[in-house]
Structures are given as C-alpha cells and as structure tokens.
JSON list of C-alpha atoms in Angstrom, two decimals:
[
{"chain": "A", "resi": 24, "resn": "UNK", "atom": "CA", "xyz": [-3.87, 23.10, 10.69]},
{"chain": "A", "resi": 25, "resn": "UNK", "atom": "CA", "xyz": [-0.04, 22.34, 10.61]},
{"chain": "A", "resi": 26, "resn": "UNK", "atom": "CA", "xyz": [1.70, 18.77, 8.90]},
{"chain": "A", "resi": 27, "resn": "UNK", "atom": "CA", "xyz": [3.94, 17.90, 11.87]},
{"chain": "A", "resi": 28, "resn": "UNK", "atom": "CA", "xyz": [5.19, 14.60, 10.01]},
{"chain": "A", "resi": 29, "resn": "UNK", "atom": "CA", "xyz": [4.34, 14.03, 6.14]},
{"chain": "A", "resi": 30, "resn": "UNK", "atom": "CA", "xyz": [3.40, 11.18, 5.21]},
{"chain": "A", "resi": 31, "resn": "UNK", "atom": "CA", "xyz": [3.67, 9.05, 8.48]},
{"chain": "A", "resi": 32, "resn": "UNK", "atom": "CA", "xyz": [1.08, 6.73, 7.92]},
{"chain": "A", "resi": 33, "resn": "UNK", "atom": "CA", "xyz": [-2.30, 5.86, 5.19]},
{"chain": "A", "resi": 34, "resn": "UNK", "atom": "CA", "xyz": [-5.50, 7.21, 6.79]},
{"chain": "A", "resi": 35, "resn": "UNK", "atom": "CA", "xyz": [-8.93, 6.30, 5.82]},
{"chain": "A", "resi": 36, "resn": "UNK", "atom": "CA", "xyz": [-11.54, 8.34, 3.97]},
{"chain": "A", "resi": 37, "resn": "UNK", "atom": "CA", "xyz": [-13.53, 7.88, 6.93]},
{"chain": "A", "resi": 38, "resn": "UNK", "atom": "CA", "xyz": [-10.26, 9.01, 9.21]},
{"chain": "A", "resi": 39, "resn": "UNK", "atom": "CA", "xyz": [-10.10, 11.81, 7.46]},
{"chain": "A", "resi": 40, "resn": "UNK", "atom": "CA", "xyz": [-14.01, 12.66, 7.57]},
{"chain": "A", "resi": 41, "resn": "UNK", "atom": "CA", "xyz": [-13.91, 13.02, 10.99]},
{"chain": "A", "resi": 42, "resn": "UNK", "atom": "CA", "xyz": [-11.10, 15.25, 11.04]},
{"chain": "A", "resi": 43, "resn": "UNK", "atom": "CA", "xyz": [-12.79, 17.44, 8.68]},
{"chain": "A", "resi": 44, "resn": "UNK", "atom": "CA", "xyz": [-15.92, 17.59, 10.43]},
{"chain": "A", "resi": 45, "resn": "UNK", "atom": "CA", "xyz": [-13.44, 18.13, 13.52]},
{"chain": "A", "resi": 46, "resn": "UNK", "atom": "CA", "xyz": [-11.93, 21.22, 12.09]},
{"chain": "A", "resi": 47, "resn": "UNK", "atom": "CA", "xyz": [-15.14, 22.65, 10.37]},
{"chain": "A", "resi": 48, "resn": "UNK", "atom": "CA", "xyz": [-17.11, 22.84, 13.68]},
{"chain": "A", "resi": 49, "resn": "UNK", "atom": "CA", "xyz": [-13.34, 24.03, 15.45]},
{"chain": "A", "resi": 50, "resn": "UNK", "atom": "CA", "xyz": [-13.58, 26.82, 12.34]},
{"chain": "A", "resi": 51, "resn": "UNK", "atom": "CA", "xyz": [-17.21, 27.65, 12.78]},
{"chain": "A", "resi": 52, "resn": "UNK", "atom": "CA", "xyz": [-17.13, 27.72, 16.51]},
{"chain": "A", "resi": 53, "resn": "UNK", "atom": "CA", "xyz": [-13.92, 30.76, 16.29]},
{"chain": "A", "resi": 54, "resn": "UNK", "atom": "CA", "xyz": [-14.99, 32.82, 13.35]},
{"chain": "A", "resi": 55, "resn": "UNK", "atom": "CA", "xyz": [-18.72, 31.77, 11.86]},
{"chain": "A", "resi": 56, "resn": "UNK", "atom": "CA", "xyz": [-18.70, 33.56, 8.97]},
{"chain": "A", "resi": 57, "resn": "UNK", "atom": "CA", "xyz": [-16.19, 36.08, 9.49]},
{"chain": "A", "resi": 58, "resn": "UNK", "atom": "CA", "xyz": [-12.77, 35.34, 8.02]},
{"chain": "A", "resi": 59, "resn": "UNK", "atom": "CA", "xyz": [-9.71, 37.17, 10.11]},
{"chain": "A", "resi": 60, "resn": "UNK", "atom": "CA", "xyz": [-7.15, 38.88, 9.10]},
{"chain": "A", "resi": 61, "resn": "UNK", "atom": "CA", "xyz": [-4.03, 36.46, 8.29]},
{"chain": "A", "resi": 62, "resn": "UNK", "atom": "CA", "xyz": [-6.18, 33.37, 7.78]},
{"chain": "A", "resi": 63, "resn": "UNK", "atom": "CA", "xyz": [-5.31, 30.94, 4.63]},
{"chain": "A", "resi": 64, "resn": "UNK", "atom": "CA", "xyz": [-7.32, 31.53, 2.00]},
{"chain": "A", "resi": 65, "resn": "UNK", "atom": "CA", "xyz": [-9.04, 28.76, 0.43]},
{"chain": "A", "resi": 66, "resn": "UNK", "atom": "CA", "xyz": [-10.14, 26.78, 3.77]},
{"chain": "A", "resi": 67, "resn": "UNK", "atom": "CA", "xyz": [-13.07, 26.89, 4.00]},
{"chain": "A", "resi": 68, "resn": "UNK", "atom": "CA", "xyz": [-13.58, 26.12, 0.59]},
{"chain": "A", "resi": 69, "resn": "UNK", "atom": "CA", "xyz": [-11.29, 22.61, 1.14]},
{"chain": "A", "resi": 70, "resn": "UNK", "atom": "CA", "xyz": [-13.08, 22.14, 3.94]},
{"chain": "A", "resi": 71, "resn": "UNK", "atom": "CA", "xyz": [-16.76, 22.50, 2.63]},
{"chain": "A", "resi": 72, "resn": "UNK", "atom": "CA", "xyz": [-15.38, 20.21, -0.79]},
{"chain": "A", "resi": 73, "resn": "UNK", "atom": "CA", "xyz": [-13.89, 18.06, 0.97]},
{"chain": "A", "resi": 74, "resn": "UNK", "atom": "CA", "xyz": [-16.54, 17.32, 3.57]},
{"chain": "A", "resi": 75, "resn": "UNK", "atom": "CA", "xyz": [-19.50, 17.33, 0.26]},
{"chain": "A", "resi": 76, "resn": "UNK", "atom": "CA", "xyz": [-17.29, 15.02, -0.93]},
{"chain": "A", "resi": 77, "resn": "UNK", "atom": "CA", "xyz": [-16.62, 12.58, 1.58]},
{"chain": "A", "resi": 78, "resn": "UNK", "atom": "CA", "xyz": [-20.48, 13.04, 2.82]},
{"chain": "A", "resi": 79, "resn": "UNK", "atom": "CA", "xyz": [-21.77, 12.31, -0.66]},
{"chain": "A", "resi": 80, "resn": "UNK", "atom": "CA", "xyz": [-24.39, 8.92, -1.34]},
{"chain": "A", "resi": 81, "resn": "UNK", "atom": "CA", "xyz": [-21.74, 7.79, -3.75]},
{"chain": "A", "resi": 82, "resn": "UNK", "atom": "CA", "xyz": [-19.65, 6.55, -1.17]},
{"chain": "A", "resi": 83, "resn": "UNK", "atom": "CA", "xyz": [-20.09, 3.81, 0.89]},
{"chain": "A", "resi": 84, "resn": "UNK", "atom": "CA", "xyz": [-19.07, 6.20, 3.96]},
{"chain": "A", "resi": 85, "resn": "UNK", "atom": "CA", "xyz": [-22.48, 7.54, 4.81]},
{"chain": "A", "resi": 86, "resn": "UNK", "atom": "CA", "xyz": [-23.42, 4.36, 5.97]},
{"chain": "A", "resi": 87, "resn": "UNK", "atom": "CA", "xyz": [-20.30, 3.85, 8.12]},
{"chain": "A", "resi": 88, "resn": "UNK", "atom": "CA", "xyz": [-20.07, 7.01, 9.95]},
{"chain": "A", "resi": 89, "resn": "UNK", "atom": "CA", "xyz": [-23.67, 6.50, 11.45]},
{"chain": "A", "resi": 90, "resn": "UNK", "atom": "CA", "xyz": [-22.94, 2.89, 12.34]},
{"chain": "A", "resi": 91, "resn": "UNK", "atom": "CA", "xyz": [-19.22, 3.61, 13.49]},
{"chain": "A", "resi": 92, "resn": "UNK", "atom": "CA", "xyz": [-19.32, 7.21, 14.51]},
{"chain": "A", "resi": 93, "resn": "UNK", "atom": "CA", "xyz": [-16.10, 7.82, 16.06]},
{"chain": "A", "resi": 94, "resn": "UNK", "atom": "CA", "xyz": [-13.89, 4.74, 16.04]},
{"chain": "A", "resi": 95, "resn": "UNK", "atom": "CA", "xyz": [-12.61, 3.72, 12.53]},
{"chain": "A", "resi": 96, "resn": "UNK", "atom": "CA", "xyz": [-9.63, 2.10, 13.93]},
{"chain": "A", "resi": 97, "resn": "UNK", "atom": "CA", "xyz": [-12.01, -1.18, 15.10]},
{"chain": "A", "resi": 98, "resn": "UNK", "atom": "CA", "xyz": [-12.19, -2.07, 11.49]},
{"chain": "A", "resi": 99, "resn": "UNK", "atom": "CA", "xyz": [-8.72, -2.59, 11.02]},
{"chain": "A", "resi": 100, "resn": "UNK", "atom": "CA", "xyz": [-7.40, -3.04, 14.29]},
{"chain": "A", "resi": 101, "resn": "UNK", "atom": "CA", "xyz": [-8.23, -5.16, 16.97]},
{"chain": "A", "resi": 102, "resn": "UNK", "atom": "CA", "xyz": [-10.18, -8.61, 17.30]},
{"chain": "A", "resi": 103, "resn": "UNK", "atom": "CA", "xyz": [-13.24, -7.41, 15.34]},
{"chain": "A", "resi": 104, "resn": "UNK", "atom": "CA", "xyz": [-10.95, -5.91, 11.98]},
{"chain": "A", "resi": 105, "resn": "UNK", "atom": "CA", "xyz": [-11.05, -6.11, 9.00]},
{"chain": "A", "resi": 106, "resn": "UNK", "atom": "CA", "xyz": [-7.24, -7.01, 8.67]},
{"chain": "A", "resi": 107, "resn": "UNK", "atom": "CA", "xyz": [-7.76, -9.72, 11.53]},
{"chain": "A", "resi": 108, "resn": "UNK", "atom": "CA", "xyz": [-10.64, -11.30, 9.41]},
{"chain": "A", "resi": 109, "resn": "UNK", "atom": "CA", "xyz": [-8.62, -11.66, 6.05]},
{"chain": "A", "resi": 110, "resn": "UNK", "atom": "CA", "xyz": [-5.08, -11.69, 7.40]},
{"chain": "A", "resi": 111, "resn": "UNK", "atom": "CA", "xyz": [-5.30, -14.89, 8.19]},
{"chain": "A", "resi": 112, "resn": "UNK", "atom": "CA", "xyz": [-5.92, -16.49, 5.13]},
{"chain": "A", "resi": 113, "resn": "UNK", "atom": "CA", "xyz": [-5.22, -13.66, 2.54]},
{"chain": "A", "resi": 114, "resn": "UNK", "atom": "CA", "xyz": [-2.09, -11.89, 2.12]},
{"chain": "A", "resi": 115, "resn": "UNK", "atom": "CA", "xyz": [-2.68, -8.78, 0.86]},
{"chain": "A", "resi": 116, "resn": "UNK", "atom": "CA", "xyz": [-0.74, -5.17, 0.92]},
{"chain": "A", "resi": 117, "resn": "UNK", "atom": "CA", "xyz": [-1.71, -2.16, 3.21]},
{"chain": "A", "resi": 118, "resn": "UNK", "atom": "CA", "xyz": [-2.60, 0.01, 0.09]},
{"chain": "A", "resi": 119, "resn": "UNK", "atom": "CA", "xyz": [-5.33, -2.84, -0.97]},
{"chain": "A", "resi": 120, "resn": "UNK", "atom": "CA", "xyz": [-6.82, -3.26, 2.56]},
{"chain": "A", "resi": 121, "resn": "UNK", "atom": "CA", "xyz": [-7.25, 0.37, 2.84]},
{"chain": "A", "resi": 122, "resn": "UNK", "atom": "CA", "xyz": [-8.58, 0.08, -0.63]},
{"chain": "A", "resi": 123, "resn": "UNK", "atom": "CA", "xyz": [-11.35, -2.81, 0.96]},
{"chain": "A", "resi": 124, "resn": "UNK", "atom": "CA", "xyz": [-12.02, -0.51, 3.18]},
{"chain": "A", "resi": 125, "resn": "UNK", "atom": "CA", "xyz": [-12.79, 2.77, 1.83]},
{"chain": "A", "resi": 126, "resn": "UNK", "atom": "CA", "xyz": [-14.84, 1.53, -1.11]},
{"chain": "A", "resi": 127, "resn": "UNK", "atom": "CA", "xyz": [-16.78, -1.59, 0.47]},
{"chain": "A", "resi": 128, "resn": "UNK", "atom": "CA", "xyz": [-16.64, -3.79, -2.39]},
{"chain": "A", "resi": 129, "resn": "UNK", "atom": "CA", "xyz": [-19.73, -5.85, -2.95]},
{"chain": "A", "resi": 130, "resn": "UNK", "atom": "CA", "xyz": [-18.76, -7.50, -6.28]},
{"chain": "A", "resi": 131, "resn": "UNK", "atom": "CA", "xyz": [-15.58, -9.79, -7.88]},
{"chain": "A", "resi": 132, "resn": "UNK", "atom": "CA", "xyz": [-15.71, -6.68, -10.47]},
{"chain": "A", "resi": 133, "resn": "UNK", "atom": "CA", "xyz": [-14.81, -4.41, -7.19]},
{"chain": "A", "resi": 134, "resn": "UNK", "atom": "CA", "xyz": [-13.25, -6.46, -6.35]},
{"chain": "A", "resi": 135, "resn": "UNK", "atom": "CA", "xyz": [-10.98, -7.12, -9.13]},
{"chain": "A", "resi": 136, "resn": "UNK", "atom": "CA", "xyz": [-10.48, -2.76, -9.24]},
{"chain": "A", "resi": 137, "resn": "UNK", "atom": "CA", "xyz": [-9.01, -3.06, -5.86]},
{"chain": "A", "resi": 138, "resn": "UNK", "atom": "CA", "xyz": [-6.72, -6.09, -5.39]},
{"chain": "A", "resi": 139, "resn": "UNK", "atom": "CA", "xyz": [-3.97, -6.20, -8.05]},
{"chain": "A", "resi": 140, "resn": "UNK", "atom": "CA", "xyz": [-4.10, -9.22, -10.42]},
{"chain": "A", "resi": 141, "resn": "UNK", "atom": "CA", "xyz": [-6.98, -10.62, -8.02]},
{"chain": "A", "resi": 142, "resn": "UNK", "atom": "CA", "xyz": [-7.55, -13.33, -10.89]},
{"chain": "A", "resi": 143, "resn": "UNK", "atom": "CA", "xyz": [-4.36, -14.73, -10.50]},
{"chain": "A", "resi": 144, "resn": "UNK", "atom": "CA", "xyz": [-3.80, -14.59, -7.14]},
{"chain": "A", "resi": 145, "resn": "UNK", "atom": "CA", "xyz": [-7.40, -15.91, -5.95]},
{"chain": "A", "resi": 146, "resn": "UNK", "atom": "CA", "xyz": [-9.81, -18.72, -7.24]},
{"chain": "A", "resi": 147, "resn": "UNK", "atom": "CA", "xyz": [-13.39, -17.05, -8.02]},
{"chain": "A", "resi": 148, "resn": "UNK", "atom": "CA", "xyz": [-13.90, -18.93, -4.72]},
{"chain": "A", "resi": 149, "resn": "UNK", "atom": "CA", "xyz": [-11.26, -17.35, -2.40]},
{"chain": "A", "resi": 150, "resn": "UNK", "atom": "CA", "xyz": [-12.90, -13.62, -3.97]},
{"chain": "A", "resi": 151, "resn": "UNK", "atom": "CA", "xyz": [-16.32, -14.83, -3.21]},
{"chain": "A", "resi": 152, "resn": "UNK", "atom": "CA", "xyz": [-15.20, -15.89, 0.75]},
{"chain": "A", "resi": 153, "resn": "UNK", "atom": "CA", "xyz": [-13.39, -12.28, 0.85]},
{"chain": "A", "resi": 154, "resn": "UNK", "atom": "CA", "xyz": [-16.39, -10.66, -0.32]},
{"chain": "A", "resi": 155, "resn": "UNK", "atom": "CA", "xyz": [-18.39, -12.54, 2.24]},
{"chain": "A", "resi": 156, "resn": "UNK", "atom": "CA", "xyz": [-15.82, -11.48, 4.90]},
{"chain": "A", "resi": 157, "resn": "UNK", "atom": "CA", "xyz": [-15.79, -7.95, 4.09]},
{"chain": "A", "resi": 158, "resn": "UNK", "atom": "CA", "xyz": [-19.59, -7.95, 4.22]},
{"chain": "A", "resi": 159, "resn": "UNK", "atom": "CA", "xyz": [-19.79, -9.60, 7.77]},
{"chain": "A", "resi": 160, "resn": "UNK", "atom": "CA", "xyz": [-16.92, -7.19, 9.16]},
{"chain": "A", "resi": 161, "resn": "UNK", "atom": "CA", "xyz": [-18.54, -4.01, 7.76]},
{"chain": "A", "resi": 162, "resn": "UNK", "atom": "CA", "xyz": [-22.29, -5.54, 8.81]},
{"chain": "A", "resi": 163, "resn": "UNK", "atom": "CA", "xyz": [-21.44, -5.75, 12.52]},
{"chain": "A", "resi": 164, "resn": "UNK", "atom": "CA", "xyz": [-22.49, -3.12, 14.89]},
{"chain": "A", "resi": 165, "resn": "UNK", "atom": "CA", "xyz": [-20.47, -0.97, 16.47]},
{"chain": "A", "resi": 166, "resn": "UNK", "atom": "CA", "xyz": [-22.08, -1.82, 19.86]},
{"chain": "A", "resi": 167, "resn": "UNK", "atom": "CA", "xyz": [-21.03, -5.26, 19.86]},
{"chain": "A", "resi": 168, "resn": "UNK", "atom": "CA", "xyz": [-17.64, -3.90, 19.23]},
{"chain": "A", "resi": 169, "resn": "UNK", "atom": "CA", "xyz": [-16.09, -3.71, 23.05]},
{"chain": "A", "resi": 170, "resn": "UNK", "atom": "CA", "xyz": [-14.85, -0.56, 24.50]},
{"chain": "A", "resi": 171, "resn": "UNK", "atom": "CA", "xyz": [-10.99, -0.14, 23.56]},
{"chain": "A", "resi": 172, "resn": "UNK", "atom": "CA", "xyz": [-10.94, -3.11, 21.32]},
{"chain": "A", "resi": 173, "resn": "UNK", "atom": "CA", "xyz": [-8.54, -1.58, 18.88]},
{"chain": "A", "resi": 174, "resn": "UNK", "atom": "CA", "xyz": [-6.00, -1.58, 21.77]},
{"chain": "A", "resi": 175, "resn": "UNK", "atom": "CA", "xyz": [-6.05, -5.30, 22.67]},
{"chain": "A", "resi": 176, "resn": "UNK", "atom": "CA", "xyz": [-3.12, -6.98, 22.37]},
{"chain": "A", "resi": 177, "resn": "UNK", "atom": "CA", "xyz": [-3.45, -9.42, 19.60]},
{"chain": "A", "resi": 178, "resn": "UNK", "atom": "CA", "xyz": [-0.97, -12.18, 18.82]},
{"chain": "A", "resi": 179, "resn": "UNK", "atom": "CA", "xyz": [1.00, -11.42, 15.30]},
{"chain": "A", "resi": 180, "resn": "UNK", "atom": "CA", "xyz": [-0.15, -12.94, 12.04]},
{"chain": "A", "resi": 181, "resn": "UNK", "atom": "CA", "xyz": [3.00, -14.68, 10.46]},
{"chain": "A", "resi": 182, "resn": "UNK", "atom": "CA", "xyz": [3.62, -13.35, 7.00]},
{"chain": "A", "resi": 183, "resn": "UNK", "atom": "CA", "xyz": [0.13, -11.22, 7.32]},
{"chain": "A", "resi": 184, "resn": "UNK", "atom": "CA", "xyz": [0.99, -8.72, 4.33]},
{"chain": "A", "resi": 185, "resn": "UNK", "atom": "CA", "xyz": [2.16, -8.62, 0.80]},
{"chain": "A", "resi": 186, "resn": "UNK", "atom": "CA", "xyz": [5.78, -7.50, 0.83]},
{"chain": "A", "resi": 187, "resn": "UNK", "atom": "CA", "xyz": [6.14, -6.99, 4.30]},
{"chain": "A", "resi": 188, "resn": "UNK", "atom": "CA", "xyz": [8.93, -10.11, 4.20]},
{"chain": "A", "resi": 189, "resn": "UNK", "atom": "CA", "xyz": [12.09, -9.66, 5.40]},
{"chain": "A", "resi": 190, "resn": "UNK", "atom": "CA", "xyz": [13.42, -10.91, 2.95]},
{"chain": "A", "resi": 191, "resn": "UNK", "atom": "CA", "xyz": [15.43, -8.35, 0.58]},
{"chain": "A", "resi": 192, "resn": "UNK", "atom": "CA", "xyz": [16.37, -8.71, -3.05]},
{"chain": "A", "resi": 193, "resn": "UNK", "atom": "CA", "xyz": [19.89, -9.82, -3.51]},
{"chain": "A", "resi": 194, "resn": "UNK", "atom": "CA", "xyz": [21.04, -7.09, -6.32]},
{"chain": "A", "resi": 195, "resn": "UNK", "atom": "CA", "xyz": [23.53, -8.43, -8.69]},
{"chain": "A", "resi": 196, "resn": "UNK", "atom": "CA", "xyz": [26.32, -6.78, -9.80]},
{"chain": "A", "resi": 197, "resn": "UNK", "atom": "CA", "xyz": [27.56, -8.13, -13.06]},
{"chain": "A", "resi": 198, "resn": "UNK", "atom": "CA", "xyz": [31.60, -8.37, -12.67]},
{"chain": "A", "resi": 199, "resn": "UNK", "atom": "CA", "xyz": [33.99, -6.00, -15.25]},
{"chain": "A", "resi": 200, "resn": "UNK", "atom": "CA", "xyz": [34.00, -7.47, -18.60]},
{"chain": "A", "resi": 201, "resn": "UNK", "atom": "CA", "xyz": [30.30, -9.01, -18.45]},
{"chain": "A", "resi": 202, "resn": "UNK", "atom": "CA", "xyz": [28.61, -8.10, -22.43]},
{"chain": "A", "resi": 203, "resn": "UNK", "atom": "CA", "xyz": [25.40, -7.66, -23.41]},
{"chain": "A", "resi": 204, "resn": "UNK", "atom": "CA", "xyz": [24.59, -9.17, -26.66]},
{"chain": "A", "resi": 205, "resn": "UNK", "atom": "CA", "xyz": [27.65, -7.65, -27.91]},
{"chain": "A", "resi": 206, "resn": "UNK", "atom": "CA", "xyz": [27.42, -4.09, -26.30]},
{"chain": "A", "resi": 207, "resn": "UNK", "atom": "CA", "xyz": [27.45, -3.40, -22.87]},
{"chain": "A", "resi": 208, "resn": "UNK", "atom": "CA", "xyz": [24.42, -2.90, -20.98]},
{"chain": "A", "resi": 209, "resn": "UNK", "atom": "CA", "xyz": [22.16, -4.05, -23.41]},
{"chain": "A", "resi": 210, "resn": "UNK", "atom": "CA", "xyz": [20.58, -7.68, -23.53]},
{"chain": "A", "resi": 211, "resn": "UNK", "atom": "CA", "xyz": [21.19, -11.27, -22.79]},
{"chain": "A", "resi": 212, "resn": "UNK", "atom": "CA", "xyz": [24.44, -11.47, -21.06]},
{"chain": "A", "resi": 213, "resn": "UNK", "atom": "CA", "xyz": [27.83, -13.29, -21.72]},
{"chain": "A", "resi": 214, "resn": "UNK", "atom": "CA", "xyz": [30.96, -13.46, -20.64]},
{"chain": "A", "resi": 215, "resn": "UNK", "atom": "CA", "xyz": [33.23, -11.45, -22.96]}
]
C-alpha cells in the first residue's frame, strides 16, 4: 500500500471499508498467516482494527454495505445522491455531507452534531425535511439504482455548497499611520 497523492480528496467510511476488505483478502490471498521478510509491521493489525471497527453494529455501515455492496459513489453522485437530493435546497459544505453520510442521522440532535450552527441556519422544519431526505436516499435499494448512474452527466447546482463561492475576501490593508486605540495594532482604529 503506497500514498501516491495525500490528501486528494474526502473518502467515506464506507469507501474506505471496501478498500480494507480489498487489501485484507489481497494480504490473505499472498501470505495467510505467514508474514515475509521486509513486510511493515503493524498491518495486519491496522487492517484487522480497522476493518472491526468499521464492521462494528455501532455504525450505521453494516446496513449499507449489504444494501450497497460495491458502489458508494451512487449516494453522492449521480441522479439518485445524496448531494443531488439536498443540494438543491440546502447549502451545505463537503465536510457536513460526508458527515450525513457516514453517520446516518435519524434525529435533529444528530443532526445538530453534524451540521454547524444547524439552529441558526435551518427552521426545526427545514431539519425535519433533511432528515426525511436523508432517510428516503439511504432507504432506496441499490437495484433501483441504474447501472453507471454515478457517471451521468448531471446539470450543475448553482451555488450547491457552503463556501464554494467565488467570491474571495477583499483583505484590507490599513494605510501607514492608521492607530489602534492609541497603539498600533491593537483595537478600534483611527486615523492618527
């Protein structure tokens, strides 16, 4: 296992469940339980954690591997995702729709944990109607889900995610001779 590119995109817990079960069975198929000469120590112990971890009845991923085996990417790509459901009306940030989907909230108090300041930003109706729509795009089976959905093209969503504007902030430079409350760089400006 070699990181060509770090951090080049967010994967899913469920993403990276199946390439742990990939390289468990690509480990167990070469060596069993032999370990060569040369090999990094401490693998198969990240992979067996890793895999009791991601496999355990805590998480809501149990359900989802059985009822979307292999293709996580429908969920948040394509006509039947998750982002195409609440893109539309929600904006919301990549970190909190990977959030939504590896820990399946069910309640506004889940809710709440995984989209910051959801009480401000949404009326206990709007959370209710993303609960709902989180519950209907994680209910659906996988077989109604066409072949090679998550490669459709889709038209864009306008203004689909939090910060994702191009709009920059203008940074201000005060000019020479701007005071802060009598000292520089300290308080309520003035001209000096």
């Amino acid at each position: 296992m070699q990181i060509k590119t770090p951090q080049s995109g967010l994967l899913t817990n469920h993403e990276v469940l199946l390439h742990m079960q990939s390289e468990a069975a690509d480990y167990h198929a070469r060596y069993g339980t032999e370990k060569p000469e040369g090999f990094p120590t401490g693998l198969n112990a990240m992979l067996r954690d890793s895999l009791s971890y991601l496999t355990s009845p805590d998480l809501p991923l149990t359900t989802l591997t059985s009822t979307h085996p292999s293709r996580p990417m429908t969920l948040y790509k394509g006509p039947n995702s998750l982002f195409r459901a609440l893109g539309s009306k929600y904006k919301l940030n990549k970190a909190e729709y990977l959030q939504i989907y590896n820990l399946r909230p069910t309640s506004e108090v889940m809710l709440g944990l995984v989209l910051e300041e959801a009480d401000t930003r949404f009326s206990r109706k709007q959370q209710a109607e993303i609960l709902s729509i989180i519950a209907e795009v994680f209910a659906e089976e996988e077989s109604r889900i066409p072949e090679r959905a998550e490669d459709q093209e889709m038209e864009k969503i306008k203004n689909k995610l939090e910060g994702a504007g191009k709009r920059r902030r203008k940074v201000v430079i005060p000019p020479a001779g701007w005071i802060w409350e009598g000292r520089e760089g300290v308080g309520k400006g003035i001209w000096g």
